PDB file of C-alpha atoms in Angstrom:
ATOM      1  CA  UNK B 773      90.607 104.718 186.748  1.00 76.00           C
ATOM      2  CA  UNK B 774      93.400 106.940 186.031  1.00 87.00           C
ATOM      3  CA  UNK B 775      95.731 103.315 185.219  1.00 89.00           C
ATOM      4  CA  UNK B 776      92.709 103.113 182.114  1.00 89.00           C
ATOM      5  CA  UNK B 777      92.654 106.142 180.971  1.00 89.00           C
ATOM      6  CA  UNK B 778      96.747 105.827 181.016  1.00 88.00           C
ATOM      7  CA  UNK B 779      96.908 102.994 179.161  1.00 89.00           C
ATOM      8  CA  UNK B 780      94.259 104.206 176.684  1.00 89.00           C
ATOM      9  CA  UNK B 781      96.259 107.420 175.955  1.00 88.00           C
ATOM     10  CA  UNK B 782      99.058 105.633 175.045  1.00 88.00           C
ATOM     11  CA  UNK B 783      97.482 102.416 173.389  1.00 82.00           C
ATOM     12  CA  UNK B 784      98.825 103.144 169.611  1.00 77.00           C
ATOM     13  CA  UNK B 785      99.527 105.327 167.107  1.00 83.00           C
ATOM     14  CA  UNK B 786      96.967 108.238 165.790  1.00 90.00           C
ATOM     15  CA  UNK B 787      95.733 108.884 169.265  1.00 93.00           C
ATOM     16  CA  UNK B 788      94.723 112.689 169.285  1.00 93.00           C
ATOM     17  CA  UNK B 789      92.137 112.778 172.312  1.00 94.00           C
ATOM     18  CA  UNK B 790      91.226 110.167 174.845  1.00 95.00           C
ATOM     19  CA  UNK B 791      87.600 111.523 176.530  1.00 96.00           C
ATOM     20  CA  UNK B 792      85.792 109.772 179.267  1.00 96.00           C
ATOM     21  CA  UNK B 793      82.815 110.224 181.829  1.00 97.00           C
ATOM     22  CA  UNK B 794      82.952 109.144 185.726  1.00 96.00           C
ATOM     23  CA  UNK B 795      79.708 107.986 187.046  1.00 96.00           C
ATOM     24  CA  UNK B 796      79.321 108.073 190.522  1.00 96.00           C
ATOM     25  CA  UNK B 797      76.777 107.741 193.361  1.00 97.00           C
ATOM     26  CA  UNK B 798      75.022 110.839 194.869  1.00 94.00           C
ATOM     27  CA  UNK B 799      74.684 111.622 197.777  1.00 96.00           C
ATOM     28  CA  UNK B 800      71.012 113.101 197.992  1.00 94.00           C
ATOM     29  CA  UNK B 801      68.623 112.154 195.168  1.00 91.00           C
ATOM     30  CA  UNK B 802      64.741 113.436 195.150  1.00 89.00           C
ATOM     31  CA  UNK B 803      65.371 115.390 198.369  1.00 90.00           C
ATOM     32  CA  UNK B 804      66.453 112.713 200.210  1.00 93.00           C
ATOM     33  CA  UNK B 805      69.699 111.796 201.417  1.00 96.00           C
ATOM     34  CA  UNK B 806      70.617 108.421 199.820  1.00 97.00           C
ATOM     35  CA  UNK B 807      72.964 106.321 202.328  1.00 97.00           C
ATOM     36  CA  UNK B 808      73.898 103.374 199.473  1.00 98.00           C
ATOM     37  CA  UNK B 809      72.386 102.717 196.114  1.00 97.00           C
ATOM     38  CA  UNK B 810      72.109  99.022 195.071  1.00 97.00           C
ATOM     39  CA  UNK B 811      73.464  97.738 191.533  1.00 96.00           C
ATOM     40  CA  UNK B 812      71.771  94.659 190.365  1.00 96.00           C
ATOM     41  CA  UNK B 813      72.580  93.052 187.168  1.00 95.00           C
ATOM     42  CA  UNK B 814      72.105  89.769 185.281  1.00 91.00           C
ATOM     43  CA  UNK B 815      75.376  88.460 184.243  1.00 90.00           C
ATOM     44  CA  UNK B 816      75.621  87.272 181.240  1.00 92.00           C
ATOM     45  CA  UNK B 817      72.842  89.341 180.020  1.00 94.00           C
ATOM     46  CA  UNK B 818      74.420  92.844 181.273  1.00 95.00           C
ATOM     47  CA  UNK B 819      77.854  92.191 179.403  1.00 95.00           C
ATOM     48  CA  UNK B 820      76.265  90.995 176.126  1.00 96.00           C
ATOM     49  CA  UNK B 821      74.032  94.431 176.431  1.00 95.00           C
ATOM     50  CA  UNK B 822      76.852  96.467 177.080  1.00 96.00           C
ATOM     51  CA  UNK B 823      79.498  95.378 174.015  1.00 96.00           C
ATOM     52  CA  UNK B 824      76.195  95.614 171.533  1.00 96.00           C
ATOM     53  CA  UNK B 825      76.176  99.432 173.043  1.00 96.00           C
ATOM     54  CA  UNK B 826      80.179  99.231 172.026  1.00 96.00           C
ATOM     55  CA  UNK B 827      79.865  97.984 169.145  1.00 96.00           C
ATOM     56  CA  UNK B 828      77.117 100.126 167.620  1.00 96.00           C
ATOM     57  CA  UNK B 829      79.447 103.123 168.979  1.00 96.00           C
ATOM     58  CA  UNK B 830      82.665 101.895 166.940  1.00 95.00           C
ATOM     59  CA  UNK B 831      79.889 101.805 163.942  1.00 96.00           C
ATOM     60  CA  UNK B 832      78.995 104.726 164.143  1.00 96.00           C
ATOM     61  CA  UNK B 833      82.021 107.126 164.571  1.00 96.00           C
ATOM     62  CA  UNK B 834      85.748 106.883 163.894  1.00 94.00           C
ATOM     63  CA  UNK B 835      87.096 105.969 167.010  1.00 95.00           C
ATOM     64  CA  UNK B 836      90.486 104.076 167.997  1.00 94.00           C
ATOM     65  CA  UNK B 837      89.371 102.231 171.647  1.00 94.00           C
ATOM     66  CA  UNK B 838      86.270 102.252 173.977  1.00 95.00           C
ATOM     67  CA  UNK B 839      86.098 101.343 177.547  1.00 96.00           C
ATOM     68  CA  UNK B 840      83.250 100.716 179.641  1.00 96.00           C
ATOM     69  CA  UNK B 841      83.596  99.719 183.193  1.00 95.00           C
ATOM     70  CA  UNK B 842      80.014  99.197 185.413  1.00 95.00           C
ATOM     71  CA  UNK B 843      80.424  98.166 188.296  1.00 96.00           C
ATOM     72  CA  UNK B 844      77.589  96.347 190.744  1.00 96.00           C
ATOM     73  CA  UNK B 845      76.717  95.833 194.062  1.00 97.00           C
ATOM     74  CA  UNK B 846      76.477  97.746 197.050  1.00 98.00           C
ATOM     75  CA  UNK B 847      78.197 101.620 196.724  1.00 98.00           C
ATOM     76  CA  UNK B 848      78.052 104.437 198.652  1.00 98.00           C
ATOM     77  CA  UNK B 849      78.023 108.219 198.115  1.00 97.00           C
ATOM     78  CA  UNK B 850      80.629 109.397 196.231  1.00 97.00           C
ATOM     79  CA  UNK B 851      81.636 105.916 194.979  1.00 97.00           C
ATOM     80  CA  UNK B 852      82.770 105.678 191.205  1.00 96.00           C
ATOM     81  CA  UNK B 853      79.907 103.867 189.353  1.00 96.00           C
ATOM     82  CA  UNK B 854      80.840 103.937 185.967  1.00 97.00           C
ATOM     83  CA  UNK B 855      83.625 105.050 183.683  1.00 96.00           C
ATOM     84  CA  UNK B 856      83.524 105.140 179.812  1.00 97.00           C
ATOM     85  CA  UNK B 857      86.285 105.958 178.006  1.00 97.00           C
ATOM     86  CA  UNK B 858      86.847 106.532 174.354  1.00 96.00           C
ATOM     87  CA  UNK B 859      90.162 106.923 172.435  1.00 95.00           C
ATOM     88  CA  UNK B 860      89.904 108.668 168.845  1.00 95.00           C
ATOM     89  CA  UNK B 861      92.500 110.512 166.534  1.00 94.00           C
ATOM     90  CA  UNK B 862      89.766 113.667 167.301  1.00 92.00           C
ATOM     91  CA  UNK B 863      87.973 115.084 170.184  1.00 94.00           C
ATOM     92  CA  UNK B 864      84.493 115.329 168.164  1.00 96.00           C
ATOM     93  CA  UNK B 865      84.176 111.654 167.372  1.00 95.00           C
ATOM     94  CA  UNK B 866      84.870 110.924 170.895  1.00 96.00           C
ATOM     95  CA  UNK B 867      82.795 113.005 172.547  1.00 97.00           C
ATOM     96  CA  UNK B 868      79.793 112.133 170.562  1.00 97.00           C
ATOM     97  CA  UNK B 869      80.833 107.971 171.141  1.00 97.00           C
ATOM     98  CA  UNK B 870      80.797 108.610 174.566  1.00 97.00           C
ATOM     99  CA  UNK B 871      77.858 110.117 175.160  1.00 96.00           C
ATOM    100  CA  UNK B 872      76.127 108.061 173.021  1.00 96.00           C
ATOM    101  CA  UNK B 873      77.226 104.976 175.279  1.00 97.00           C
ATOM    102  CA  UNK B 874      76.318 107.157 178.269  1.00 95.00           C
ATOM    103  CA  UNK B 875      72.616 107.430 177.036  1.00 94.00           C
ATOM    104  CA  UNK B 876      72.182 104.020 176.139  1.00 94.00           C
ATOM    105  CA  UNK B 877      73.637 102.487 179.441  1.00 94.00           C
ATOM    106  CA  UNK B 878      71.080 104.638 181.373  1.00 91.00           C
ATOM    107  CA  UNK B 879      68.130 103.210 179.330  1.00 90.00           C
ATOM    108  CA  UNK B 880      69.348  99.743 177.798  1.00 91.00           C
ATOM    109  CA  UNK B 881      71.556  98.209 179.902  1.00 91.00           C
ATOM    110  CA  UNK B 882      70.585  95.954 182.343  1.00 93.00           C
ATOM    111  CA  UNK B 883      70.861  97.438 185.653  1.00 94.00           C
ATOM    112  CA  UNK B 884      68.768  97.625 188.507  1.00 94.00           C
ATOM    113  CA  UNK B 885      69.178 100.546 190.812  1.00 95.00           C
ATOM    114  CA  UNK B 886      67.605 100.267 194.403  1.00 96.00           C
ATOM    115  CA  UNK B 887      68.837 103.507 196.739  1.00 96.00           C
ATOM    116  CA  UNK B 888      68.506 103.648 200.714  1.00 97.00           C
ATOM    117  CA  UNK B 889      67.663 106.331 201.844  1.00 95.00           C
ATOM    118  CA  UNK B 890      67.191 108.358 205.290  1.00 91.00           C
ATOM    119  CA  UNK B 891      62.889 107.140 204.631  1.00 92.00           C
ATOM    120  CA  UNK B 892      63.944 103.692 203.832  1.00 94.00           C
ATOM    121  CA  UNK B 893      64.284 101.839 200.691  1.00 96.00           C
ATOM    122  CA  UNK B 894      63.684 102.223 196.705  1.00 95.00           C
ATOM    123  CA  UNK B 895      64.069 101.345 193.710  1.00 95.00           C
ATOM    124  CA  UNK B 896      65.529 103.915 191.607  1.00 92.00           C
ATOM    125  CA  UNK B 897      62.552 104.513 188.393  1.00 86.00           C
ATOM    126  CA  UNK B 898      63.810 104.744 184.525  1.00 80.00           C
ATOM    127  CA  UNK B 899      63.360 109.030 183.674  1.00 84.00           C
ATOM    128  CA  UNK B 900      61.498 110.415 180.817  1.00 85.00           C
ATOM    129  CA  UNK B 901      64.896 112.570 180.484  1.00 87.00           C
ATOM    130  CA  UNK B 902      66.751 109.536 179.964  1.00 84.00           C
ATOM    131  CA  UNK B 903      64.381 108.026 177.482  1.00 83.00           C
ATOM    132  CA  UNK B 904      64.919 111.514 175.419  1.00 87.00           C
ATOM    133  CA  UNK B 905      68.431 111.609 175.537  1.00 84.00           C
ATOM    134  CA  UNK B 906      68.880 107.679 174.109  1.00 88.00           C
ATOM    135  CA  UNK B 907      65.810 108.957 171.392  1.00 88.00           C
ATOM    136  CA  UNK B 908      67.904 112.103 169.950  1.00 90.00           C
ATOM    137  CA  UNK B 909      70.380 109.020 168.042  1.00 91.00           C
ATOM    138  CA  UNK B 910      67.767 107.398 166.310  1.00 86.00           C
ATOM    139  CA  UNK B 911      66.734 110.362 164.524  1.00 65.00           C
TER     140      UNK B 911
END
């Protein structure tokens, strides 16, 4: 991820801050140690969901370049799950772009999470938390 984060740095002109979050998988979740989580997605669906998130981010504040990268399938602790990455001639823009993506991916992007664990298997349920954080930018 650092080859993205490179190239975003350096994309163009008027670049002042490039900020980005790493996702990645834990490695104990609910008290229990989690062995792999699961990523299921439909494609198609999950990439049109996605750049609408993107797109309602460059809308919304002055920023150069956004990245998202998801990835899917089977990952295990420690494994990078997402990176977004924005690029903006300030740090405040960027910040707030990115977590603004971050909030919606957790609640309107079409993943399905499904964790094994040392009790067996699950499917990992939407949190209240998460539905609070996506609420705070429609206010």
């Amino acid at each position: 991820m650092a080859a993205e984060l490179t190239s975003m740095r350096l994309a163009g002109q008027g670049v002042g801050a490039v900020v980005s979050f790493i996702g990645q998988v834990r490695d104990m979740n609910d008290g229990d140690d989690i062995q792999t989580l699961t990523l299921e997605h439909y494609p198609g669906m999950t990439e049109k969901a996605l750049e609408a998130i993107e797109t309602e981010a460059k809308s919304r504040w002055d920023i150069i370049d956004s990245l998202i990268i998801h990835r899917v399938g089977t990952l295990k602790p420690q494994d990078q799950i997402v990176l977004v990455a924005i690029s903006g001639a300030h740090r405040g823009e960027a910040f707030k772009a990115c977590e603004f993506i971050m909030d919606f991916l957790k609640t309107q992007a079409p993943f399905w999470k499904k964790e094994a664990t040392n009790k067996g298997e699950r499917w990992v349920e939407a949190k209240l938390s998460d539905d609070a954080a996506q609420a705070r930018w429609t206010k």
